[in-house]
Amino acid sequence: MTDNYDDLDEEPIPTGELTLQTLAMPAYTNPNGDIFGGWLMSQMDLAGSIKASSIACGRVTTVAAGSMAFLRPVPVGATVSCYAEVLETGRSSIRILVDVWLYSAETGERYKVTEGTFVYVAIDDNGRTRPIDR
Ligand SMILES: CC(C)(COP(=O)(O)OP(=O)(O)OC[C@H]1O[C@@H](n2cnc3c(N)ncnc32)[C@H](O)[C@@H]1OP(=O)(O)O)[C@@H](O)C(=O)NCCC(=O)NCCS
């Protein structure tokens, strides 16, 4: 994960695995008419949890999220793609980097919007931590 958000735009292609793709709908807009950041964060959390769940072979929960910066507004109608990459696996936790890229069908443009790290913990049916079977 880069510490310099000026570098984010310069990454030419997405890394990680495409785990979630969706459409930015008008219902998710802020008062400026652009997409609300909280919605984007929830998509990132979902994307990371899909990846974490596949690694943990079962139920996971989000225990922490790192800082993130929103570089460009997300317009309504854009295709939002979340790419997840495992950074570290612990006894019960998995740290995942989630990158978000946009694709505009109108302009053909594809660019990175943000990235963030999320930590998930494998849990059992009672919500208690369980070790990840490696
Ligand atoms: C996730 C949860 C089950 C962990 O319980 P816990 O008693 O804190 O468990 P532990 O202290 O054994 O920690 C479990 C793992 O999480 C890691 N962890 C805990 N807090 C962390 C944090 N703030 N940042 C990063 N990792 C963290 C620990 O290092 C440990 O990793 P490891 O097993 O790979 O070594 C519990 O905190 C919980 O239920 N939290 C609420 C989760 C939730 O509702 N998420 C949705 C938010 S809306």
PDB file of C-alpha atoms and ligand atoms in Angstrom:
ATOM      1  CA  MET A   1       0.000   0.000   0.000  1.00  0.00           C
ATOM      2  CA  THR A   2       1.365   3.411  -0.918  1.00  0.00           C
ATOM      3  CA  ASP A   3       1.719   6.116   1.708  1.00  0.00           C
ATOM      4  CA  ASN A   4       1.631   8.808  -0.949  1.00  0.00           C
ATOM      5  CA  TYR A   5      -1.825   9.273  -2.365  1.00  0.00           C
ATOM      6  CA  ASP A   6      -0.404  11.417  -5.204  1.00  0.00           C
ATOM      7  CA  ASP A   7       0.946   8.145  -6.608  1.00  0.00           C
ATOM      8  CA  LEU A   8      -2.416   6.433  -6.713  1.00  0.00           C
ATOM      9  CA  ASP A   9      -3.417   7.785 -10.122  1.00  0.00           C
ATOM     10  CA  GLU A  10      -0.148   6.677 -11.652  1.00  0.00           C
ATOM     11  CA  GLU A  11      -0.646   2.964 -11.132  1.00  0.00           C
ATOM     12  CA  PRO A  12      -1.416   1.714 -14.647  1.00  0.00           C
ATOM     13  CA  ILE A  13      -3.426  -1.417 -13.943  1.00  0.00           C
ATOM     14  CA  PRO A  14      -5.344  -2.873 -11.015  1.00  0.00           C
ATOM     15  CA  THR A  15      -3.578  -5.389  -8.809  1.00  0.00           C
ATOM     16  CA  GLY A  16      -5.316  -7.982  -6.689  1.00  0.00           C
ATOM     17  CA  GLU A  17      -8.333 -10.044  -7.578  1.00  0.00           C
ATOM     18  CA  LEU A  18     -11.582  -8.545  -8.822  1.00  0.00           C
ATOM     19  CA  THR A  19     -13.967  -9.534  -6.038  1.00  0.00           C
ATOM     20  CA  LEU A  20     -16.819  -7.052  -6.465  1.00  0.00           C
ATOM     21  CA  GLN A  21     -18.196  -4.997  -9.321  1.00  0.00           C
ATOM     22  CA  THR A  22     -21.242  -2.770  -9.195  1.00  0.00           C
ATOM     23  CA  LEU A  23     -22.869   0.304 -10.689  1.00  0.00           C
ATOM     24  CA  ALA A  24     -22.861   3.750  -9.031  1.00  0.00           C
ATOM     25  CA  MET A  25     -26.586   4.451  -8.766  1.00  0.00           C
ATOM     26  CA  PRO A  26     -28.308   7.842  -8.175  1.00  0.00           C
ATOM     27  CA  ALA A  27     -29.616   6.569  -4.818  1.00  0.00           C
ATOM     28  CA  TYR A  28     -26.055   6.682  -3.401  1.00  0.00           C
ATOM     29  CA  THR A  29     -25.347  10.358  -4.143  1.00  0.00           C
ATOM     30  CA  ASN A  30     -24.320  13.144  -1.788  1.00  0.00           C
ATOM     31  CA  PRO A  31     -25.770  16.693  -2.005  1.00  0.00           C
ATOM     32  CA  ASN A  32     -23.231  17.504  -4.785  1.00  0.00           C
ATOM     33  CA  GLY A  33     -24.686  14.814  -6.990  1.00  0.00           C
ATOM     34  CA  ASP A  34     -21.615  12.601  -6.715  1.00  0.00           C
ATOM     35  CA  ILE A  35     -21.399   9.253  -4.993  1.00  0.00           C
ATOM     36  CA  PHE A  36     -21.326   9.302  -1.192  1.00  0.00           C
ATOM     37  CA  GLY A  37     -17.976   8.158   0.255  1.00  0.00           C
ATOM     38  CA  GLY A  38     -19.623   5.976   2.877  1.00  0.00           C
ATOM     39  CA  TRP A  39     -21.241   3.882   0.175  1.00  0.00           C
ATOM     40  CA  LEU A  40     -17.876   3.382  -1.512  1.00  0.00           C
ATOM     41  CA  MET A  41     -16.310   2.320   1.798  1.00  0.00           C
ATOM     42  CA  SER A  42     -19.052  -0.232   2.350  1.00  0.00           C
ATOM     43  CA  GLN A  43     -18.392  -1.701  -1.106  1.00  0.00           C
ATOM     44  CA  MET A  44     -14.690  -1.949  -0.235  1.00  0.00           C
ATOM     45  CA  ASP A  45     -15.509  -3.681   3.035  1.00  0.00           C
ATOM     46  CA  LEU A  46     -17.761  -6.136   1.187  1.00  0.00           C
ATOM     47  CA  ALA A  47     -15.068  -6.825  -1.415  1.00  0.00           C
ATOM     48  CA  GLY A  48     -12.470  -7.459   1.292  1.00  0.00           C
ATOM     49  CA  SER A  49     -14.813  -9.691   3.233  1.00  0.00           C
ATOM     50  CA  ILE A  50     -15.502 -11.832   0.160  1.00  0.00           C
ATOM     51  CA  LYS A  51     -11.768 -12.401  -0.229  1.00  0.00           C
ATOM     52  CA  ALA A  52     -11.228 -12.954   3.513  1.00  0.00           C
ATOM     53  CA  SER A  53     -14.093 -15.409   3.709  1.00  0.00           C
ATOM     54  CA  SER A  54     -12.599 -17.480   0.903  1.00  0.00           C
ATOM     55  CA  ILE A  55      -9.237 -17.576   2.703  1.00  0.00           C
ATOM     56  CA  ALA A  56     -10.814 -18.348   6.087  1.00  0.00           C
ATOM     57  CA  CYS A  57     -13.196 -20.915   4.533  1.00  0.00           C
ATOM     58  CA  GLY A  58     -16.173 -19.475   6.351  1.00  0.00           C
ATOM     59  CA  ARG A  59     -17.548 -16.624   8.372  1.00  0.00           C
ATOM     60  CA  VAL A  60     -15.456 -13.497   8.994  1.00  0.00           C
ATOM     61  CA  THR A  61     -16.077 -10.117  10.568  1.00  0.00           C
ATOM     62  CA  THR A  62     -14.370  -6.760  10.031  1.00  0.00           C
ATOM     63  CA  VAL A  63     -12.228  -5.797  13.012  1.00  0.00           C
ATOM     64  CA  ALA A  64     -10.364  -2.763  11.619  1.00  0.00           C
ATOM     65  CA  ALA A  65     -10.100  -0.444   8.632  1.00  0.00           C
ATOM     66  CA  GLY A  66      -7.093   1.715   7.708  1.00  0.00           C
ATOM     67  CA  SER A  67      -7.057   5.279   6.434  1.00  0.00           C
ATOM     68  CA  MET A  68      -8.129   6.055   2.904  1.00  0.00           C
ATOM     69  CA  ALA A  69      -8.305   9.071   0.623  1.00  0.00           C
ATOM     70  CA  PHE A  70     -10.828   9.812  -2.076  1.00  0.00           C
ATOM     71  CA  LEU A  71      -8.971  11.243  -5.058  1.00  0.00           C
ATOM     72  CA  ARG A  72     -11.696  11.914  -7.560  1.00  0.00           C
ATOM     73  CA  PRO A  73     -15.468  12.102  -7.370  1.00  0.00           C
ATOM     74  CA  VAL A  74     -17.353   9.002  -8.416  1.00  0.00           C
ATOM     75  CA  PRO A  75     -19.995   9.962 -11.001  1.00  0.00           C
ATOM     76  CA  VAL A  76     -23.385   8.324 -11.223  1.00  0.00           C
ATOM     77  CA  GLY A  77     -23.354   5.563 -13.832  1.00  0.00           C
ATOM     78  CA  ALA A  78     -19.695   4.609 -13.385  1.00  0.00           C
ATOM     79  CA  THR A  79     -18.783   0.952 -13.087  1.00  0.00           C
ATOM     80  CA  VAL A  80     -17.092   0.501  -9.694  1.00  0.00           C
ATOM     81  CA  SER A  81     -14.606  -2.369  -9.457  1.00  0.00           C
ATOM     82  CA  CYS A  82     -13.017  -3.477  -6.179  1.00  0.00           C
ATOM     83  CA  TYR A  83      -9.803  -5.509  -6.264  1.00  0.00           C
ATOM     84  CA  ALA A  84      -8.660  -7.361  -3.142  1.00  0.00           C
ATOM     85  CA  GLU A  85      -5.176  -8.563  -2.284  1.00  0.00           C
ATOM     86  CA  VAL A  86      -4.136 -10.455   0.854  1.00  0.00           C
ATOM     87  CA  LEU A  87      -1.275  -8.647   2.600  1.00  0.00           C
ATOM     88  CA  GLU A  88      -0.954 -10.824   5.684  1.00  0.00           C
ATOM     89  CA  THR A  89      -2.593 -13.807   7.335  1.00  0.00           C
ATOM     90  CA  GLY A  90      -2.309 -14.295  11.096  1.00  0.00           C
ATOM     91  CA  ARG A  91      -3.672 -16.911  13.469  1.00  0.00           C
ATOM     92  CA  SER A  92      -7.259 -15.763  13.005  1.00  0.00           C
ATOM     93  CA  SER A  93      -6.900 -12.447  11.151  1.00  0.00           C
ATOM     94  CA  ILE A  94      -6.417 -11.502   7.518  1.00  0.00           C
ATOM     95  CA  ARG A  95      -5.230  -8.083   6.354  1.00  0.00           C
ATOM     96  CA  ILE A  96      -6.448  -7.144   2.915  1.00  0.00           C
ATOM     97  CA  LEU A  97      -5.704  -4.277   0.551  1.00  0.00           C
ATOM     98  CA  VAL A  98      -8.705  -3.150  -1.462  1.00  0.00           C
ATOM     99  CA  ASP A  99      -8.225  -0.962  -4.556  1.00  0.00           C
ATOM    100  CA  VAL A 100     -11.159   0.729  -6.253  1.00  0.00           C
ATOM    101  CA  TRP A 101     -11.128   1.463  -9.958  1.00  0.00           C
ATOM    102  CA  LEU A 102     -13.733   3.205 -12.066  1.00  0.00           C
ATOM    103  CA  TYR A 103     -14.682   2.642 -15.637  1.00  0.00           C
ATOM    104  CA  SER A 104     -16.695   5.162 -17.603  1.00  0.00           C
ATOM    105  CA  ALA A 105     -18.536   3.635 -20.546  1.00  0.00           C
ATOM    106  CA  GLU A 106     -19.058   7.137 -21.980  1.00  0.00           C
ATOM    107  CA  THR A 107     -15.390   8.098 -22.170  1.00  0.00           C
ATOM    108  CA  GLY A 108     -13.742   4.673 -22.055  1.00  0.00           C
ATOM    109  CA  GLU A 109     -11.589   6.026 -19.217  1.00  0.00           C
ATOM    110  CA  ARG A 110     -10.401   3.735 -16.420  1.00  0.00           C
ATOM    111  CA  TYR A 111      -8.746   5.092 -13.290  1.00  0.00           C
ATOM    112  CA  LYS A 112      -8.079   4.327  -9.653  1.00  0.00           C
ATOM    113  CA  VAL A 113     -10.216   6.162  -7.115  1.00  0.00           C
ATOM    114  CA  THR A 114      -8.965   4.967  -3.754  1.00  0.00           C
ATOM    115  CA  GLU A 115      -7.448   2.150  -1.766  1.00  0.00           C
ATOM    116  CA  GLY A 116      -7.668   1.026   1.836  1.00  0.00           C
ATOM    117  CA  THR A 117      -6.701  -1.806   4.128  1.00  0.00           C
ATOM    118  CA  PHE A 118      -9.181  -3.857   6.083  1.00  0.00           C
ATOM    119  CA  VAL A 119      -8.590  -6.490   8.748  1.00  0.00           C
ATOM    120  CA  TYR A 120     -10.984  -9.414   9.090  1.00  0.00           C
ATOM    121  CA  VAL A 121     -11.182 -12.060  11.791  1.00  0.00           C
ATOM    122  CA  ALA A 122     -12.419 -15.601  11.246  1.00  0.00           C
ATOM    123  CA  ILE A 123     -15.285 -16.325  13.609  1.00  0.00           C
ATOM    124  CA  ASP A 124     -17.394 -19.351  14.479  1.00  0.00           C
ATOM    125  CA  ASP A 125     -21.181 -19.631  14.639  1.00  0.00           C
ATOM    126  CA  ASN A 126     -21.147 -17.995  18.077  1.00  0.00           C
ATOM    127  CA  GLY A 127     -19.161 -14.981  16.851  1.00  0.00           C
ATOM    128  CA  ARG A 128     -16.005 -16.133  18.619  1.00  0.00           C
ATOM    129  CA  THR A 129     -12.559 -15.990  17.044  1.00  0.00           C
ATOM    130  CA  ARG A 130     -11.451 -19.198  15.341  1.00  0.00           C
ATOM    131  CA  PRO A 131      -8.037 -20.086  13.927  1.00  0.00           C
ATOM    132  CA  ILE A 132      -7.646 -20.106  10.171  1.00  0.00           C
ATOM    133  CA  ASP A 133      -6.935 -23.570   8.877  1.00  0.00           C
ATOM    134  CA  ARG A 134      -3.905 -23.296   6.605  1.00  0.00           C
TER     135      ARG A 134
HETATM  136  C1  LIG B   1     -13.542  -9.521  15.876  1.00  0.00           C
HETATM  137  C2  LIG B   1     -13.712 -10.021  17.296  1.00  0.00           C
HETATM  138  C3  LIG B   1     -14.466 -11.336  17.282  1.00  0.00           C
HETATM  139  C4  LIG B   1     -12.286 -10.245  17.827  1.00  0.00           C
HETATM  140  O1  LIG B   1     -12.396 -10.596  19.160  1.00  0.00           O
HETATM  141  P1  LIG B   1     -11.151 -10.410  20.145  1.00  0.00           P
HETATM  142  O2  LIG B   1     -11.496 -10.981  21.442  1.00  0.00           O
HETATM  143  O3  LIG B   1     -10.697  -8.996  20.060  1.00  0.00           O
HETATM  144  O4  LIG B   1     -10.099 -11.373  19.462  1.00  0.00           O
HETATM  145  P2  LIG B   1      -8.545 -11.363  19.610  1.00  0.00           P
HETATM  146  O5  LIG B   1      -8.045 -10.355  20.576  1.00  0.00           O
HETATM  147  O6  LIG B   1      -8.200 -12.805  19.821  1.00  0.00           O
HETATM  148  O7  LIG B   1      -8.025 -10.911  18.179  1.00  0.00           O
HETATM  149  C5  LIG B   1      -8.290 -11.713  17.059  1.00  0.00           C
HETATM  150  C6  LIG B   1      -7.378 -11.256  15.935  1.00  0.00           C
HETATM  151  O8  LIG B   1      -7.759  -9.954  15.519  1.00  0.00           O
HETATM  152  C7  LIG B   1      -6.637  -9.091  15.533  1.00  0.00           C
HETATM  153  N1  LIG B   1      -7.103  -7.764  15.889  1.00  0.00           N
HETATM  154  C8  LIG B   1      -7.913  -7.444  16.925  1.00  0.00           C
HETATM  155  N2  LIG B   1      -8.136  -6.115  16.926  1.00  0.00           N
HETATM  156  C9  LIG B   1      -7.456  -5.608  15.865  1.00  0.00           C
HETATM  157  C10 LIG B   1      -7.281  -4.298  15.341  1.00  0.00           C
HETATM  158  N3  LIG B   1      -7.866  -3.231  15.897  1.00  0.00           N
HETATM  159  N4  LIG B   1      -6.509  -4.143  14.252  1.00  0.00           N
HETATM  160  C11 LIG B   1      -5.915  -5.195  13.665  1.00  0.00           C
HETATM  161  N5  LIG B   1      -6.054  -6.491  14.118  1.00  0.00           N
HETATM  162  C12 LIG B   1      -6.798  -6.665  15.201  1.00  0.00           C
HETATM  163  C13 LIG B   1      -5.707  -9.690  16.578  1.00  0.00           C
HETATM  164  O9  LIG B   1      -4.374  -9.273  16.366  1.00  0.00           O
HETATM  165  C14 LIG B   1      -5.903 -11.160  16.333  1.00  0.00           C
HETATM  166  O10 LIG B   1      -5.148 -11.551  15.194  1.00  0.00           O
HETATM  167  P3  LIG B   1      -4.441 -13.027  15.071  1.00  0.00           P
HETATM  168  O11 LIG B   1      -5.400 -14.042  15.653  1.00  0.00           O
HETATM  169  O12 LIG B   1      -4.248 -13.239  13.608  1.00  0.00           O
HETATM  170  O13 LIG B   1      -3.172 -12.953  15.838  1.00  0.00           O
HETATM  171  C15 LIG B   1     -14.447  -8.979  18.211  1.00  0.00           C
HETATM  172  O14 LIG B   1     -13.593  -7.879  18.435  1.00  0.00           O
HETATM  173  C16 LIG B   1     -15.731  -8.483  17.566  1.00  0.00           C
HETATM  174  O15 LIG B   1     -16.720  -9.212  17.535  1.00  0.00           O
HETATM  175  N6  LIG B   1     -15.727  -7.241  17.069  1.00  0.00           N
HETATM  176  C17 LIG B   1     -16.890  -6.693  16.358  1.00  0.00           C
HETATM  177  C18 LIG B   1     -16.797  -7.031  14.876  1.00  0.00           C
HETATM  178  C19 LIG B   1     -17.932  -6.405  14.109  1.00  0.00           C
HETATM  179  O16 LIG B   1     -19.059  -6.368  14.549  1.00  0.00           O
HETATM  180  N7  LIG B   1     -17.588  -5.908  12.904  1.00  0.00           N
HETATM  181  C20 LIG B   1     -18.515  -5.227  12.084  1.00  0.00           C
HETATM  182  C21 LIG B   1     -18.458  -3.777  12.395  1.00  0.00           C
HETATM  183  S1  LIG B   1     -19.967  -2.988  11.959  1.00  0.00           S
END
